[in-house]
mmCIF file of C-alpha atoms and ligand atoms in Angstrom:
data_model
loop_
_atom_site.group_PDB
_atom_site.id
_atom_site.type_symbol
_atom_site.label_atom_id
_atom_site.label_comp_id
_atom_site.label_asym_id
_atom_site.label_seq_id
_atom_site.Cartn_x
_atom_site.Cartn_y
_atom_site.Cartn_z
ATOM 1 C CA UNK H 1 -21.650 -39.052 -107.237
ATOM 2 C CA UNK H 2 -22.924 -39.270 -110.966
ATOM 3 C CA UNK H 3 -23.136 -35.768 -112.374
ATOM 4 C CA UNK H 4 -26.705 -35.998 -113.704
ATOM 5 C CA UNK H 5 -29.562 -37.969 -111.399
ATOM 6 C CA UNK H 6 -32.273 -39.755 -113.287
ATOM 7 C CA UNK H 7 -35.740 -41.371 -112.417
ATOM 8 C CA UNK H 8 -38.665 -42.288 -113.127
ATOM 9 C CA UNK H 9 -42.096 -41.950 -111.311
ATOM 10 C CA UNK H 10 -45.323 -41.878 -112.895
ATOM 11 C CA UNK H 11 -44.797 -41.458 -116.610
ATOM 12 C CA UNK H 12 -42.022 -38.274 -115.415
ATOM 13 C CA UNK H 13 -38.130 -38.690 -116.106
ATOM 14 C CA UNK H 14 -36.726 -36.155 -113.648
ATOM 15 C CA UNK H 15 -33.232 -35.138 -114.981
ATOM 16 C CA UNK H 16 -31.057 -33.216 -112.124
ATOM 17 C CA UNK H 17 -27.658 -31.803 -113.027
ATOM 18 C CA UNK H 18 -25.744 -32.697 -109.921
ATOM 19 C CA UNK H 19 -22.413 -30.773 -109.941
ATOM 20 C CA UNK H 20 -23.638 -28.223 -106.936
ATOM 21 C CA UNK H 21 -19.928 -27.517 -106.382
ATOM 22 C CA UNK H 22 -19.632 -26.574 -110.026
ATOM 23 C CA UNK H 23 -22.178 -25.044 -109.989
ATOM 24 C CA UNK H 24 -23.773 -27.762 -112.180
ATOM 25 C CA UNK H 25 -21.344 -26.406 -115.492
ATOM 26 C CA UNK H 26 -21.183 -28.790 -118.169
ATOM 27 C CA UNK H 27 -18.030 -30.964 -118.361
ATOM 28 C CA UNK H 28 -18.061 -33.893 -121.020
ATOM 29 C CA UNK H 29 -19.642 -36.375 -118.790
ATOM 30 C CA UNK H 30 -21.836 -34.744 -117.878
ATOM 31 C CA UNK H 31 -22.971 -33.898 -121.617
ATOM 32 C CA UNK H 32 -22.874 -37.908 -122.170
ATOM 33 C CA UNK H 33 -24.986 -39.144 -119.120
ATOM 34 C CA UNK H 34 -27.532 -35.987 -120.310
ATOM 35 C CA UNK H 35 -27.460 -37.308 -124.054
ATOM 36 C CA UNK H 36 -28.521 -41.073 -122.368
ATOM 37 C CA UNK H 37 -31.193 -39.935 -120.160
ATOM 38 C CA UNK H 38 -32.922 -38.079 -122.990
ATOM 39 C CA UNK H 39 -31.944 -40.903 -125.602
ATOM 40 C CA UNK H 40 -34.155 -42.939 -122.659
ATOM 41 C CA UNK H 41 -36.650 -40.500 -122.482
ATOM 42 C CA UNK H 42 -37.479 -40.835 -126.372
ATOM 43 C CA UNK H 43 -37.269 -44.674 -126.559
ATOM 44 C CA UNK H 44 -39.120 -45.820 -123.701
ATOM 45 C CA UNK H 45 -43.016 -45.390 -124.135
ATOM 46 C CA UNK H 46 -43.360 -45.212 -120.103
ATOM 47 C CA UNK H 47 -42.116 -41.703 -120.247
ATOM 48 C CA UNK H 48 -44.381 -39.504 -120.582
ATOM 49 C CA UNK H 49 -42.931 -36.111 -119.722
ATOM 50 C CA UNK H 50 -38.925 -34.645 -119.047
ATOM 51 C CA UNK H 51 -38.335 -32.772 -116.042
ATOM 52 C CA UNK H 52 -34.956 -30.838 -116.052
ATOM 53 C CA UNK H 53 -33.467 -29.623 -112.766
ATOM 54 C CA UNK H 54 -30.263 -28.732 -110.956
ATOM 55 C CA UNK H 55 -28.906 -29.941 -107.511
ATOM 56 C CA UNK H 56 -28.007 -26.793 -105.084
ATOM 57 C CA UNK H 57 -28.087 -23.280 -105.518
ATOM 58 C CA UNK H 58 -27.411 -22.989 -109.618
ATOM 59 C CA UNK H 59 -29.294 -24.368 -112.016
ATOM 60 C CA UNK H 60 -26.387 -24.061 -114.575
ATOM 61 C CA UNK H 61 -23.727 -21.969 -115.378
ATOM 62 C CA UNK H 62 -22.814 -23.393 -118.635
ATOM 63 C CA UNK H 63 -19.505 -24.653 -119.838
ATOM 64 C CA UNK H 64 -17.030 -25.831 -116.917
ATOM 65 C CA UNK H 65 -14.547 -22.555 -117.543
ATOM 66 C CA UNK H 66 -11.786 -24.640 -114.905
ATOM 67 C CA UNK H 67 -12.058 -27.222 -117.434
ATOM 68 C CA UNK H 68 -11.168 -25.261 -120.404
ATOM 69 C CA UNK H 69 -6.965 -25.282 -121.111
ATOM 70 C CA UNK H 70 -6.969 -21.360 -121.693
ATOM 71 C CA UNK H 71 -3.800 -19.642 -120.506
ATOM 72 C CA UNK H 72 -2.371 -16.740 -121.747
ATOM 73 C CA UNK H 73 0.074 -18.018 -124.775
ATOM 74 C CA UNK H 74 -1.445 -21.734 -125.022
ATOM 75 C CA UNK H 75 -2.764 -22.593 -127.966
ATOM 76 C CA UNK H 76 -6.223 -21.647 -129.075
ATOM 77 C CA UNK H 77 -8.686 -23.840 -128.454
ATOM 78 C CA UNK H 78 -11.536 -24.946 -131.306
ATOM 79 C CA UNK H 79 -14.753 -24.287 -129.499
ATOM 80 C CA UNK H 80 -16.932 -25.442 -132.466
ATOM 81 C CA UNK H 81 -15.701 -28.555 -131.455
ATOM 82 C CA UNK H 82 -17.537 -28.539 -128.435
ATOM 83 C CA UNK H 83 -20.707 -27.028 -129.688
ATOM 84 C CA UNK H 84 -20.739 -29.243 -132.864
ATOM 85 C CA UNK H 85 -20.542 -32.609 -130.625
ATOM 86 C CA UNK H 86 -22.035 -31.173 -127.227
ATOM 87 C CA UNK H 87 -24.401 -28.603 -127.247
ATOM 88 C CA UNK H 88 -26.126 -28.465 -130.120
ATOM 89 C CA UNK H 89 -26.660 -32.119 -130.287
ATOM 90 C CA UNK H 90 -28.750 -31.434 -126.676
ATOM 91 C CA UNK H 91 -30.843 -28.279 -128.055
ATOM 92 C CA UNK H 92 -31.992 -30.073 -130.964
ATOM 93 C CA UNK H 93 -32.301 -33.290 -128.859
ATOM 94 C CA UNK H 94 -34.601 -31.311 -126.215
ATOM 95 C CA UNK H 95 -36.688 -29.691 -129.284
ATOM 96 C CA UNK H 96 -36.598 -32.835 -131.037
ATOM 97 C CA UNK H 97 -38.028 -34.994 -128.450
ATOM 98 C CA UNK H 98 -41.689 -35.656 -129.115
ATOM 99 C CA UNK H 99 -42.914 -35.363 -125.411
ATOM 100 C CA UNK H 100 -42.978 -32.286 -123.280
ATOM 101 C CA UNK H 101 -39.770 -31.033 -121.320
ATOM 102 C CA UNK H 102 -40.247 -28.925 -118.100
ATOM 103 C CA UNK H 103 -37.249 -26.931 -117.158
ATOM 104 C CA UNK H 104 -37.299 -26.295 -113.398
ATOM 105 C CA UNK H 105 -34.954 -23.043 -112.832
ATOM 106 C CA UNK H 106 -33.584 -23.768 -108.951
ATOM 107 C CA UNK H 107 -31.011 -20.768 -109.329
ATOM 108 C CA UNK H 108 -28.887 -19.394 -111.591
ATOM 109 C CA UNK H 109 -29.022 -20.284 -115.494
ATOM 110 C CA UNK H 110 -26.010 -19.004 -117.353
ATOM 111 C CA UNK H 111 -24.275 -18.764 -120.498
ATOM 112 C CA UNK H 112 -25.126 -22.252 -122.255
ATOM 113 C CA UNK H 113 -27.154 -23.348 -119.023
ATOM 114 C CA UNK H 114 -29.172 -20.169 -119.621
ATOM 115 C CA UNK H 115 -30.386 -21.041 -123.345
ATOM 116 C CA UNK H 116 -30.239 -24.905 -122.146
ATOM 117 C CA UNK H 117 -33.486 -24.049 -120.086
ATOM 118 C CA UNK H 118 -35.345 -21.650 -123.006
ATOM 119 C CA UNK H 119 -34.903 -24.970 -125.445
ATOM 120 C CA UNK H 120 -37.226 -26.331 -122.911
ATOM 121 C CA UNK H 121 -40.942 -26.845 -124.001
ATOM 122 C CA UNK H 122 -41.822 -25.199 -120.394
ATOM 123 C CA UNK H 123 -40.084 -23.293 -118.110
ATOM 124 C CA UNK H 124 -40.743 -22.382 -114.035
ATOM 125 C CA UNK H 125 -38.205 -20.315 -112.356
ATOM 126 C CA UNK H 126 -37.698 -20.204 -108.445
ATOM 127 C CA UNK H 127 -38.094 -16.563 -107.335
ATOM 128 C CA UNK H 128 -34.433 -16.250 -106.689
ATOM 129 C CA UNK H 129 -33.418 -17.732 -109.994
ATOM 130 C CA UNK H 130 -32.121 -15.515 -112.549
ATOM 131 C CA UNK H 131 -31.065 -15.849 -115.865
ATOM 132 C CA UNK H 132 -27.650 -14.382 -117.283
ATOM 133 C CA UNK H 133 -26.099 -14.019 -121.213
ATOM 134 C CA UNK H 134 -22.713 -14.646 -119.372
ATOM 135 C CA UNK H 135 -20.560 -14.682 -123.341
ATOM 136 C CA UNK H 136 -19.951 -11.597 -123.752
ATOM 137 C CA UNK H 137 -18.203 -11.256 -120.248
ATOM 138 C CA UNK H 138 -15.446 -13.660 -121.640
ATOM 139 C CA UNK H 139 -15.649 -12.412 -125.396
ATOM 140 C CA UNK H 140 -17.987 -14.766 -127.060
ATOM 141 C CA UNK H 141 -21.663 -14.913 -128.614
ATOM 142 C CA UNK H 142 -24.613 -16.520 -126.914
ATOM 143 C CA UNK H 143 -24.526 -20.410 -128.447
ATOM 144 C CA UNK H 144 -26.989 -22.859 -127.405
ATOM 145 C CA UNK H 145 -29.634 -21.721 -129.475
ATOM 146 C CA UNK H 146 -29.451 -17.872 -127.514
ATOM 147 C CA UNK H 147 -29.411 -16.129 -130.855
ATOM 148 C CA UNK H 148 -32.432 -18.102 -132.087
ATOM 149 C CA UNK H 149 -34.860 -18.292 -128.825
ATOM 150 C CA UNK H 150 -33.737 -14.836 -127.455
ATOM 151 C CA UNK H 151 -34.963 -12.703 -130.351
ATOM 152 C CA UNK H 152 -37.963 -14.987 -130.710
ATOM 153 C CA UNK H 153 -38.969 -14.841 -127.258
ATOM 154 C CA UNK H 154 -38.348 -11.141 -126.177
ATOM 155 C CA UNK H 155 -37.873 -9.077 -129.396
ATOM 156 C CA UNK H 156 -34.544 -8.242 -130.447
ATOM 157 C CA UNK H 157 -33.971 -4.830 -128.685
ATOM 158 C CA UNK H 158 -34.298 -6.893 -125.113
ATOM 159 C CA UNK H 159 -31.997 -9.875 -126.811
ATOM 160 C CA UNK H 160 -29.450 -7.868 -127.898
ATOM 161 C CA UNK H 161 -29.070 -5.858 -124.422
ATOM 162 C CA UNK H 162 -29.095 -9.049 -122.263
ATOM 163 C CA UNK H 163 -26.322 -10.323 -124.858
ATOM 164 C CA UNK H 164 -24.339 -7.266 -125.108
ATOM 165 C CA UNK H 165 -24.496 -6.312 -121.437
ATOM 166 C CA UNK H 166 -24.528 -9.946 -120.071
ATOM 167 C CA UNK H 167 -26.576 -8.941 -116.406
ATOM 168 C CA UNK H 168 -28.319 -10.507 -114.722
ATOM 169 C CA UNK H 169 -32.270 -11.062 -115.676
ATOM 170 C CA UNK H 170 -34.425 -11.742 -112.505
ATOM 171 C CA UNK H 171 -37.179 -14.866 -112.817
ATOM 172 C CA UNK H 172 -39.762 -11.875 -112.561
ATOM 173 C CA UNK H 173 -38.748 -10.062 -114.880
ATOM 174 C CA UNK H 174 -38.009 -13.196 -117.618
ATOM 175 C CA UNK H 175 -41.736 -13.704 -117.079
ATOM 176 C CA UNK H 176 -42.650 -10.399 -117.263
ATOM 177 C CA UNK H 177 -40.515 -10.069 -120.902
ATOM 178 C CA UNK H 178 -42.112 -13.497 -121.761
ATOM 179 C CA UNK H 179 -39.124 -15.640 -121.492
ATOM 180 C CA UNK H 180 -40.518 -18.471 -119.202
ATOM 181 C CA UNK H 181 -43.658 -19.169 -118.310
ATOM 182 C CA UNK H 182 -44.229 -18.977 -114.461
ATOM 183 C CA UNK H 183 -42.287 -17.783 -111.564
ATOM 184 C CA UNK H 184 -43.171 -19.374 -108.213
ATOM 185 C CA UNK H 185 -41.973 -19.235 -104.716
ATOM 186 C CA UNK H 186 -38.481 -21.282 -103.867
ATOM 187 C CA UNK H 187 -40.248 -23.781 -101.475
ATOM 188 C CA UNK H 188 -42.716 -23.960 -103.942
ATOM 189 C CA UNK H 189 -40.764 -24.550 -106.916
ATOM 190 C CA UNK H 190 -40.471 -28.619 -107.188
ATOM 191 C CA UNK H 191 -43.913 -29.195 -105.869
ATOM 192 C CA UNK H 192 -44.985 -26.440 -109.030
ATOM 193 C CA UNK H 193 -42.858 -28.107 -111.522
ATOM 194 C CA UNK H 194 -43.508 -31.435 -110.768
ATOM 195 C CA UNK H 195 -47.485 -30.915 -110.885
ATOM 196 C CA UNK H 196 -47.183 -29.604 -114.236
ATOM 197 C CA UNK H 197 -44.710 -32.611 -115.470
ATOM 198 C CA UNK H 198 -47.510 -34.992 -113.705
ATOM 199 C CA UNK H 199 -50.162 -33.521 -115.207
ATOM 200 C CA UNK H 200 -48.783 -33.594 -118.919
ATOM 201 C CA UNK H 201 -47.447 -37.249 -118.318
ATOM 202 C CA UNK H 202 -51.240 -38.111 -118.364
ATOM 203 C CA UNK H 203 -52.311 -35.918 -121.348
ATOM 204 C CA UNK H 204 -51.936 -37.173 -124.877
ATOM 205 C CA UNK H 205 -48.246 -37.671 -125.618
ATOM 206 C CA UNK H 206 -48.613 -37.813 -129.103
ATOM 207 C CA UNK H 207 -50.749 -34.702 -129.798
ATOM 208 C CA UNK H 208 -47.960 -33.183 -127.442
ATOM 209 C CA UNK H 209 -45.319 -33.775 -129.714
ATOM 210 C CA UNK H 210 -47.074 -32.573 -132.769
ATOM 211 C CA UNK H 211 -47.623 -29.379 -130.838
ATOM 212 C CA UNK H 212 -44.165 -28.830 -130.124
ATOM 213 C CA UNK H 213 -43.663 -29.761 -134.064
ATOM 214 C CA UNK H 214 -46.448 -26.801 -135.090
ATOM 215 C CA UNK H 215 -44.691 -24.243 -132.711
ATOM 216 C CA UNK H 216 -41.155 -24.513 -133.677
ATOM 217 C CA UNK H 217 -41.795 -25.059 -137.505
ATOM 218 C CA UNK H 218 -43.363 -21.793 -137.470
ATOM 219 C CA UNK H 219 -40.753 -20.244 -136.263
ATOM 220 C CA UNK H 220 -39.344 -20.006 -139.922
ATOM 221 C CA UNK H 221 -42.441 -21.117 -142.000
ATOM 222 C CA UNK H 222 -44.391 -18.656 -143.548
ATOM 223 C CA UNK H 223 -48.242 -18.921 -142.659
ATOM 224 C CA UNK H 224 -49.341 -20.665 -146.068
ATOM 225 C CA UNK H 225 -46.776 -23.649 -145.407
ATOM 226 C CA UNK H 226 -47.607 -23.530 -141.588
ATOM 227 C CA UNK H 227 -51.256 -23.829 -142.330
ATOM 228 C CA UNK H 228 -50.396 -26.555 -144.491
ATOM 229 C CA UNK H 229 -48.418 -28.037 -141.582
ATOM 230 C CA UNK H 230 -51.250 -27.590 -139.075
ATOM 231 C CA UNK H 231 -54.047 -29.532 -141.689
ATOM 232 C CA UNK H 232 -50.825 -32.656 -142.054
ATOM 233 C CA UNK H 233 -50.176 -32.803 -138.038
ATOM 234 C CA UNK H 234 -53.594 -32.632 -137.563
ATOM 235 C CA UNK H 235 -54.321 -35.617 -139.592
ATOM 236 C CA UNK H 236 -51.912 -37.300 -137.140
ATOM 237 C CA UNK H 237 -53.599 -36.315 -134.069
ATOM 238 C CA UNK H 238 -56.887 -37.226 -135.098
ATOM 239 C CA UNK H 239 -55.641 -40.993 -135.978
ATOM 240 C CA UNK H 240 -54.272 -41.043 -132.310
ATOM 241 C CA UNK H 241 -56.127 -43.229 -129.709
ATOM 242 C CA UNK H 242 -56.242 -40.286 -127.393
ATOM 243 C CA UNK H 243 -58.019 -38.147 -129.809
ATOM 244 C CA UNK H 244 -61.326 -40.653 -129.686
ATOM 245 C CA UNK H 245 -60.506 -40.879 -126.132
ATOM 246 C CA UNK H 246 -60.734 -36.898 -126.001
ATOM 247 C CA UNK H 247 -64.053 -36.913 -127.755
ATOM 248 C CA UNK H 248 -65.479 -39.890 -126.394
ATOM 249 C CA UNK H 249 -65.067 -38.595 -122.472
ATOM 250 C CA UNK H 250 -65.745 -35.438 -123.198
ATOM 251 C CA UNK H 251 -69.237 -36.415 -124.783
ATOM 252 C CA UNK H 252 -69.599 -39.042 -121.924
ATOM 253 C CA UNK H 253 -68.897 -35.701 -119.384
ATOM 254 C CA UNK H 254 -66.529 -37.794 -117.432
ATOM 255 C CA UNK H 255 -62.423 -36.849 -117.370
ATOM 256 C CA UNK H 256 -60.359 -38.817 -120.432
ATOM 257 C CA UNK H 257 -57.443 -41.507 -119.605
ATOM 258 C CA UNK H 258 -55.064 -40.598 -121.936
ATOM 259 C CA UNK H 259 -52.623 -43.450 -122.706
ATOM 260 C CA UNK H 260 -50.280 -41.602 -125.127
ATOM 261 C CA UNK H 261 -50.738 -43.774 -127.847
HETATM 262 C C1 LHQ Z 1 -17.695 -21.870 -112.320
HETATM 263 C C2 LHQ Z 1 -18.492 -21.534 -113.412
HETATM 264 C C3 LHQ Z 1 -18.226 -22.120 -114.656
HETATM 265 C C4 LHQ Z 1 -16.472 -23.232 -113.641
HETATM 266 C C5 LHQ Z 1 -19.202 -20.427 -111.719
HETATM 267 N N1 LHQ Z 1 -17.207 -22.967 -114.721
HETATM 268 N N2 LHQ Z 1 -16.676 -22.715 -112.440
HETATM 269 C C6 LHQ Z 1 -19.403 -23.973 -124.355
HETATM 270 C C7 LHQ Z 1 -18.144 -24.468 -124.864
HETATM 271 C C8 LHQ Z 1 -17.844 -24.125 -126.170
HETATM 272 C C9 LHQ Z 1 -17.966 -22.957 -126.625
HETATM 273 C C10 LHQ Z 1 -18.275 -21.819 -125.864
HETATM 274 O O1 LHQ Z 1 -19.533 -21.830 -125.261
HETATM 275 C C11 LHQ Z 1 -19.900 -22.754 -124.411
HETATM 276 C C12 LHQ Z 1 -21.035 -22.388 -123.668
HETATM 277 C C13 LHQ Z 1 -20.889 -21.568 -122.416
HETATM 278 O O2 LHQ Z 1 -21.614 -21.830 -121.544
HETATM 279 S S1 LHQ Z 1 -19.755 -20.288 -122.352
HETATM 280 C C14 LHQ Z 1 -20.213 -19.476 -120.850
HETATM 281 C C15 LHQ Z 1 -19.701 -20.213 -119.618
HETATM 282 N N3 LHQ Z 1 -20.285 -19.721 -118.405
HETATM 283 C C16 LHQ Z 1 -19.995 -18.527 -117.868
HETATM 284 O O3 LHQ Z 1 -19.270 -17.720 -118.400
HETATM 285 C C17 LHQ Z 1 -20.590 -18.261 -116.514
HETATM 286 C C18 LHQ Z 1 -19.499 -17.983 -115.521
HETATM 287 N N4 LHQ Z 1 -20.058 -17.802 -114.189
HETATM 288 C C19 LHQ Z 1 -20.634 -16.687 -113.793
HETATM 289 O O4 LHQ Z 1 -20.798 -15.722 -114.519
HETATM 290 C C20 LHQ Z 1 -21.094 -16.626 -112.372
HETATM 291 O O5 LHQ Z 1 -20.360 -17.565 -111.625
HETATM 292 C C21 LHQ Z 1 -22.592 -16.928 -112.216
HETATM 293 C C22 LHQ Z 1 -23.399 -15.755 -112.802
HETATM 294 C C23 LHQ Z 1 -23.002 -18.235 -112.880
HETATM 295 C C24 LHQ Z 1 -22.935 -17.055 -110.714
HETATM 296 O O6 LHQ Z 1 -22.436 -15.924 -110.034
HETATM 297 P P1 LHQ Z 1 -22.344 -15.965 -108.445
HETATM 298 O O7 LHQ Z 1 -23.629 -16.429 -107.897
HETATM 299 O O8 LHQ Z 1 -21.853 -14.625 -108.016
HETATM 300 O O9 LHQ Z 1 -21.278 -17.093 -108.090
HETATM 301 P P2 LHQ Z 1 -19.682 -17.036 -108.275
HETATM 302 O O10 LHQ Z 1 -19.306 -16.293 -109.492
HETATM 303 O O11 LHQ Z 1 -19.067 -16.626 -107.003
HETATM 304 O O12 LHQ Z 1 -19.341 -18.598 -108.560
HETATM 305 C C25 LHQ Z 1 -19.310 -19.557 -107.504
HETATM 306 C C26 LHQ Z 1 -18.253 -20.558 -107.832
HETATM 307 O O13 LHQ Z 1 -18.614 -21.297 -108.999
HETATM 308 C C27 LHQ Z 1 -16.920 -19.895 -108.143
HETATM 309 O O14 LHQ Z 1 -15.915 -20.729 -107.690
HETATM 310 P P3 LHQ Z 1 -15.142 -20.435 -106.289
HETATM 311 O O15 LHQ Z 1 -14.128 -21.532 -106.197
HETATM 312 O O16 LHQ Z 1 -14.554 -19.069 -106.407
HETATM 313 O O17 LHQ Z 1 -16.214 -20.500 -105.242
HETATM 314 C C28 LHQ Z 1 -16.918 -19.872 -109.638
HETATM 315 O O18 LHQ Z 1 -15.646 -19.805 -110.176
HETATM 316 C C29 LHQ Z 1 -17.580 -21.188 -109.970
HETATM 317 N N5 LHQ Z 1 -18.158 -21.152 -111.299
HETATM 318 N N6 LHQ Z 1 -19.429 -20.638 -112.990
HETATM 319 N N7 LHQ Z 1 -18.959 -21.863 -115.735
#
């Protein structure tokens, strides 16, 4: 069985980690077969949307520990290694990609799988998922992007106790803090996550991806270059075929077809 299940239906590239066993942890093929199906997802104009999943009852727990040579006396191993050509290829990959990415959060999200789902555009947790800074229980930092989007997303006095203390964080509560966006019944999680990826695979793609641009440039742009930002990606959207779409149904009162372009 491949490690990472891809298709495509209706303008949505569903991406499932599919390591259930493993509980979907990241081992090098993994990383590659991820790396093609979002290299896919930015080349081919049919996709409209990402949709990140995992098979089973984690989402991700991060790096495959089993597959890490670390015995007492062994040499150490380089681990920038592995986030210089792994991980933080993917995080800038996900917030690089100029289409929306819904992470759905089936179970458990730790260590690197935990800050793999915040570099999501979206995120919609299961009720029984739950979100865990698992580094610090085997000595390291949150990587992945954890020290950027944690701080940013819940202030630092609630990032630096789910990093320090590395507990679990319940889907409800990640809402409430303002981690993710929604929380939603198990049964009703796919059905939930897979509306929302449907319904932005129909929206204007492009004006998409210059809203993720605007929202994660501001995270270190002061608000004169921002607003300078805003007026230059706003130029863009209004050249877009979708923006006179926009207009044109909305003056016509009917619903827009959006064709990304
Ligand atoms: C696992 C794993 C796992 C292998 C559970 N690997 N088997 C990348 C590389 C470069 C630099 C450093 O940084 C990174 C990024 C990282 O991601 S580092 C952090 C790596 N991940 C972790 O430390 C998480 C370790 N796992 C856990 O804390 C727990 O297993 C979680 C919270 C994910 C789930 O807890 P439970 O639901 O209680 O399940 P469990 O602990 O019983 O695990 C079930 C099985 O899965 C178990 O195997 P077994 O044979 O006993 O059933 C675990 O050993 C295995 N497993 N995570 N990452």
């Amino acid at each position: 069985m491949a490690s990472i299940l891809v298709s495509l239906e209706t303008g949505v590239l569903s991406i499932t980690f599919n390591r259930p066993d493993k509980l979907n942890s990241f081992n090098p093929e993994m990383h590659q077969l991820l790396r093609q199906a979002l290299e896919r997802a930015h080349d081919e104009d049919a996709v409209r949307a990402v949709l990140l999943t995992g098979a089973g009852r984690a989402f991700c727990a991060g790096q495959d520990l089993s597959e890490r040579n670390v015995t007492p006396g062994a040499a150490p191993v380089d681990l920038a290694l592995s986030l210089g050509s792994h991980y933080n290829p993917l995080v800038r990959r996900l917030r690089e990609l100029p289409k929306p990415v819904v992470c759905a959060v089936n179970g458990v999200a730790a260590g690197a799988g935990a800050n793999i789902a915040l570099a999501c555009d979206l995120v919609v947790a299961a009720r029984s998922a739950s979100f865990v800074q698992a580094f610090s229980k085997i000595g390291l930092l949150p990587d992945s992007g954890g020290t950027f989007f944690l701080p940013r997303l819940v202030g630092t006095a609630r990032a630096m106790g789910l990093a320090l203390l590395g507990e679990k964080l319940s889907a409800e509560d990640a809402v409430r803090w303002g981690l993710i966006w929604k929380v939603v019944d198990d049964a009703q999680l796919m059905n939930e996550a897979l509306a929302i990826s449907k319904n932005l695979s129909e929206g204007p793609t492009k004006g998409y991806g210059l809203i993720k641009k605007a929202f994660y440039m501001s995270a270190t742009n002061a608000l004169d270059a921002q607003l300078d930002l805003e007026r230059d990606l706003q130029r863009q959207a209004g050249f877009t075929e979708d923006y006179r779409e926009g207009v044109v149904a909305f003056k016509e009162k009917r619903k827009p077809v959006f064709k990304g372009k």
